[in-house]
Amino acid sequence: MAKQIKKKKKNRGEVNQAIFYIQSSFNNCIVTVTDKDGNALAWTSAGSTGFSGTKKATPFAAQQAVRKVLEKVKPLGIKEASVKISGVGSGRESAVRALAGQGIIITGIKDITPLPHNGPRPKKIRRV
């Protein structure tokens, strides 16, 4: 039998300020929590919380994903958070509302959805 190696968890201590990245697409919603330096503290998605299929893209699934990630980072004592939202899914607004409803002070909300400047190259002209 192979020997199992246990990884030691990093002790992060107290984190007062964090950044919540909410990536909401038409298929899923992913919530990642990082500290001010950008080191990931915890993450979860609507799919990992138990939703499957088209239910992953609902606002309720995004709320549950935020609640689950807040349970993971509760020992760190996060009080203030900056929120960065990416994507065009339906769970964008409800995820931010769920975050505010859990007692975390939101210092700023920023939309970081990528936008094309000029779009793709146009189609060739059709010759008959």
XYZ file of N, CA and C in Angstrom:
384
model
N 0.821 -1.201 0.000
C 0.000 0.000 0.000
C 0.859 1.257 0.000
N 0.381 2.257 -0.679
C 1.112 3.518 -0.756
C 0.923 4.305 0.533
N 1.960 5.018 0.907
C 1.922 5.825 2.112
C 1.162 7.123 1.848
N 0.247 7.469 2.726
C -0.501 8.713 2.558
C 0.242 9.843 3.244
N 0.426 10.914 2.528
C 1.115 12.080 3.070
C 0.070 13.135 3.387
N 0.043 13.577 4.641
C -0.906 14.617 5.033
C -0.263 15.970 4.844
N -0.993 16.854 4.155
C -0.510 18.213 3.976
C -0.923 19.045 5.180
N -0.009 19.849 5.644
C -0.322 20.729 6.757
C -0.980 21.995 6.219
N -2.102 22.387 6.823
C -2.790 23.595 6.390
C -2.020 24.820 6.844
N -1.989 25.827 6.001
C -1.301 27.058 6.353
C -2.126 27.821 7.377
N -1.446 28.349 8.364
C -2.117 29.152 9.377
C -2.163 30.595 8.890
N -3.335 31.070 8.558
C -3.477 32.410 7.987
C -3.655 33.488 9.065
N -4.032 33.107 10.280
C -4.246 34.092 11.329
C -5.519 34.882 11.077
N -5.525 36.134 11.520
C -6.692 36.998 11.346
C -6.579 37.752 10.024
N -7.645 37.755 9.270
C -7.719 38.528 8.033
C -8.910 39.465 8.177
N -8.631 40.766 8.338
C -9.723 41.716 8.529
C -10.380 42.100 7.214
N -9.558 42.316 6.176
C -10.078 42.722 4.880
C -9.829 41.618 3.862
N -10.826 41.375 3.016
C -10.712 40.329 2.000
C -11.307 40.838 0.695
N -11.024 40.102 -0.383
C -11.590 40.402 -1.688
C -12.412 39.194 -2.112
N -13.671 39.417 -2.437
C -14.560 38.354 -2.900
C -14.680 38.472 -4.417
N -14.278 37.418 -5.134
C -14.421 37.366 -6.587
C -15.637 36.509 -6.895
N -16.642 37.081 -7.560
C -17.855 36.352 -7.939
C -17.847 36.217 -9.452
N -17.705 34.988 -9.923
C -17.665 34.718 -11.356
C -18.965 34.012 -11.713
N -19.862 34.727 -12.366
C -21.190 34.217 -12.647
C -21.381 34.052 -14.153
N -21.570 32.813 -14.588
C -21.783 32.556 -16.013
C -23.203 32.038 -16.213
N -23.525 31.675 -17.444
C -24.850 31.121 -17.719
C -24.990 29.708 -17.171
N -23.871 29.067 -16.815
C -23.899 27.678 -16.374
C -23.594 27.472 -14.900
N -22.861 28.388 -14.254
C -22.421 28.162 -12.884
C -22.065 29.495 -12.239
N -21.829 29.471 -10.926
C -21.392 30.647 -10.185
C -20.258 30.222 -9.263
N -19.094 30.841 -9.396
C -17.923 30.492 -8.597
C -17.572 31.678 -7.715
N -17.391 31.425 -6.411
C -17.056 32.472 -5.455
C -15.693 32.136 -4.856
N -14.749 33.079 -4.961
C -13.404 32.894 -4.419
C -13.113 34.028 -3.444
N -12.513 33.688 -2.294
C -12.142 34.685 -1.299
C -10.622 34.742 -1.238
N -10.075 35.956 -1.365
C -8.631 36.139 -1.267
C -8.328 37.207 -0.226
N -7.080 37.220 0.239
C -6.668 38.318 1.110
C -6.232 39.496 0.236
N -5.730 40.555 0.847
C -5.366 41.758 0.090
C -4.232 41.496 -0.899
N -3.370 40.499 -0.609
C -2.248 40.181 -1.502
C -2.670 39.310 -2.675
N -3.881 38.763 -2.647
C -4.357 37.919 -3.731
C -4.199 36.437 -3.467
N -3.807 36.052 -2.252
C -3.689 34.636 -1.898
C -5.070 34.069 -1.603
N -5.436 32.992 -2.277
C -6.768 32.411 -2.121
C -6.920 31.815 -0.724
N -8.009 32.185 -0.056
C -8.309 31.652 1.268
C -9.297 30.498 1.166
N -10.324 30.653 0.322
C -11.335 29.607 0.142
C -12.095 29.886 -1.148
N -12.723 28.858 -1.670
C -13.553 29.025 -2.861
C -14.644 27.969 -2.827
N -15.702 28.241 -3.551
C -16.760 27.261 -3.757
C -17.560 27.676 -4.988
N -18.352 26.739 -5.493
C -19.183 27.027 -6.656
C -20.585 26.515 -6.392
N -21.505 26.907 -7.240
C -22.880 26.439 -7.099
C -22.947 24.929 -7.322
N -22.085 24.410 -8.186
C -22.047 22.977 -8.437
C -21.526 22.197 -7.249
N -20.536 22.740 -6.544
C -19.984 22.026 -5.394
C -20.883 22.105 -4.170
N -21.852 23.033 -4.168
C -22.794 23.097 -3.056
C -23.947 22.122 -3.210
N -24.014 21.436 -4.354
C -25.033 20.405 -4.513
C -26.028 20.646 -5.632
N -25.915 21.763 -6.327
C -26.825 22.038 -7.434
C -26.281 21.397 -8.704
N -27.190 20.973 -9.580
C -26.742 20.353 -10.828
C -27.611 20.839 -11.978
N -27.043 20.763 -13.170
C -27.787 21.142 -14.370
C -28.074 22.626 -14.435
N -29.285 22.968 -14.859
C -29.648 24.374 -15.030
C -29.870 25.075 -13.691
N -29.991 24.317 -12.607
C -30.204 24.934 -11.293
C -28.959 25.656 -10.794
N -27.796 25.316 -11.351
C -26.546 25.966 -10.936
C -26.516 27.434 -11.320
N -27.244 27.810 -12.349
C -27.200 29.187 -12.853
C -28.245 30.086 -12.202
N -28.953 29.612 -11.187
C -30.014 30.405 -10.569
C -29.445 31.346 -9.505
N -30.164 32.421 -9.186
C -29.723 33.314 -8.115
C -29.657 32.630 -6.747
N -30.559 31.693 -6.494
C -30.557 30.980 -5.213
C -29.285 30.162 -5.050
N -28.816 29.528 -6.121
C -27.584 28.745 -6.060
C -26.389 29.648 -5.767
N -26.398 30.867 -6.310
C -25.319 31.819 -6.032
C -25.330 32.239 -4.562
N -26.527 32.431 -3.998
C -26.641 32.768 -2.577
C -26.075 31.656 -1.714
N -26.408 30.422 -2.037
C -25.927 29.285 -1.254
C -24.406 29.135 -1.366
N -23.862 29.440 -2.533
C -22.409 29.372 -2.714
C -21.709 30.404 -1.833
N -22.287 31.610 -1.732
C -21.715 32.648 -0.873
C -21.793 32.225 0.582
N -22.921 31.654 1.001
C -23.063 31.209 2.395
C -22.045 30.123 2.742
N -21.827 29.207 1.792
C -20.896 28.109 2.050
C -19.459 28.608 2.147
N -19.075 29.552 1.288
C -17.711 30.074 1.349
C -17.512 30.910 2.613
N -18.568 31.564 3.100
C -18.461 32.322 4.345
C -18.290 31.396 5.543
N -18.894 30.206 5.493
C -18.684 29.222 6.560
C -17.229 28.767 6.597
N -16.616 28.640 5.407
C -15.213 28.203 5.341
C -14.260 29.238 5.919
N -14.561 30.528 5.700
C -13.644 31.578 6.149
C -14.055 32.211 7.476
N -15.068 31.666 8.142
C -15.523 32.209 9.419
C -14.414 32.259 10.474
N -13.546 31.231 10.582
C -12.478 31.305 11.593
C -11.462 32.427 11.355
N -11.401 32.962 10.147
C -10.435 34.012 9.843
C -10.883 35.388 10.321
N -12.156 35.552 10.626
C -12.659 36.810 11.171
C -12.689 37.959 10.184
N -13.235 37.727 9.010
C -13.321 38.776 7.991
C -14.454 39.734 8.352
N -14.127 41.036 8.389
C -15.130 42.042 8.729
C -15.486 42.920 7.528
N -14.480 43.273 6.720
C -14.694 44.118 5.556
C -14.329 43.353 4.296
N -15.021 43.681 3.201
C -14.753 42.979 1.948
C -14.960 43.914 0.768
N -14.122 43.723 -0.223
C -14.274 44.369 -1.514
C -14.755 43.283 -2.475
N -15.728 43.597 -3.327
C -16.326 42.595 -4.201
C -15.982 42.918 -5.653
N -15.502 41.903 -6.377
C -15.228 42.043 -7.809
C -16.071 41.017 -8.539
N -16.942 41.497 -9.426
C -17.904 40.644 -10.120
C -17.486 40.489 -11.573
N -17.541 39.255 -12.068
C -17.203 38.974 -13.456
C -18.280 38.080 -14.042
N -18.628 38.312 -15.299
C -19.591 37.447 -15.970
C -20.956 38.075 -16.135
N -21.824 37.328 -16.823
C -23.135 37.861 -17.190
C -24.282 37.009 -16.659
N -24.028 36.140 -15.697
C -25.053 35.229 -15.200
C -26.093 35.917 -14.337
N -27.116 35.154 -13.970
C -28.226 35.718 -13.197
C -27.922 35.789 -11.705
N -26.840 35.194 -11.250
C -26.540 35.171 -9.825
C -25.667 36.306 -9.337
N -25.389 37.274 -10.177
C -24.484 38.361 -9.810
C -24.994 39.171 -8.622
N -26.189 39.730 -8.787
C -26.720 40.634 -7.776
C -27.092 39.896 -6.494
N -27.670 38.714 -6.628
C -28.101 37.982 -5.440
C -26.917 37.518 -4.595
N -25.775 37.267 -5.222
C -24.581 36.874 -4.477
C -24.074 38.041 -3.620
N -24.117 39.251 -4.167
C -23.683 40.424 -3.404
C -24.659 40.697 -2.266
N -25.950 40.532 -2.523
C -26.953 40.724 -1.473
C -26.784 39.711 -0.346
N -26.468 38.467 -0.710
C -26.246 37.435 0.298
C -25.020 37.758 1.140
N -24.010 38.319 0.519
C -22.790 38.701 1.234
C -23.073 39.824 2.225
N -23.849 40.807 1.786
C -24.193 41.923 2.667
C -25.118 41.469 3.792
N -25.967 40.497 3.512
C -26.903 40.001 4.517
C -26.248 39.184 5.615
N -25.023 38.731 5.412
C -24.323 37.931 6.413
C -23.511 38.781 7.381
N -23.634 40.108 7.292
C -22.995 40.995 8.261
C -21.607 41.464 7.893
N -21.184 41.268 6.658
C -19.878 41.739 6.227
C -20.037 43.119 5.594
N -19.165 44.042 5.997
C -19.219 45.401 5.464
C -18.567 45.408 4.086
N -19.328 45.821 3.062
C -18.820 45.863 1.689
C -18.262 47.254 1.423
N -16.936 47.321 1.163
C -16.284 48.613 0.944
C -16.362 49.069 -0.499
N -16.500 48.133 -1.445
C -16.585 48.519 -2.841
C -17.021 47.364 -3.715
N -17.740 47.686 -4.780
C -18.182 46.684 -5.745
C -17.654 47.115 -7.105
N -16.946 46.212 -7.787
C -16.363 46.534 -9.086
C -16.708 45.440 -10.079
N -17.118 45.851 -11.279
C -17.416 44.895 -12.346
C -16.161 44.715 -13.188
N -15.627 43.499 -13.243
C -14.399 43.238 -13.992
C -14.665 42.332 -15.189
N -15.906 42.375 -15.706
C -16.255 41.576 -16.873
C -15.470 42.065 -18.082
N -14.764 41.177 -18.790
C -14.002 41.626 -19.952
C -14.921 42.035 -21.108
N -14.611 43.153 -21.738
C -15.403 43.647 -22.862
C -14.507 43.768 -24.087
N -14.958 43.283 -25.262
C -14.139 43.435 -26.458
C -14.143 44.889 -26.926
N -12.991 45.377 -27.397
C -12.901 46.758 -27.880
C -13.429 46.864 -29.306
N -13.099 45.883 -30.142
C -13.487 45.980 -31.535
C -14.154 44.696 -32.036
N -14.150 43.659 -31.266
C -14.806 42.420 -31.653
C -13.969 41.577 -32.599
N -14.508 40.452 -33.050
C -13.769 39.582 -33.966
C -13.731 40.145 -35.381
N -12.925 39.523 -36.205
C -12.791 39.950 -37.589
C -14.088 39.644 -38.343
N -14.575 40.572 -39.209
C -15.827 40.327 -39.927
C -15.683 39.208 -40.953
N -16.820 38.646 -41.378
C -16.827 37.555 -42.362
C -16.347 38.047 -43.721
N -15.840 37.080 -44.502
C -15.416 37.417 -45.867
C -16.626 37.855 -46.683
N -16.411 38.721 -47.663
C -17.488 39.151 -48.553
C -17.847 37.981 -49.471
N -19.144 37.706 -49.592
C -19.619 36.585 -50.400
C -19.569 36.953 -51.878
N -18.915 36.071 -52.657
C -18.846 36.307 -54.117
C -19.722 35.275 -54.812
N -20.566 35.753 -55.714
C -21.471 34.846 -56.444
C -21.000 34.688 -57.867
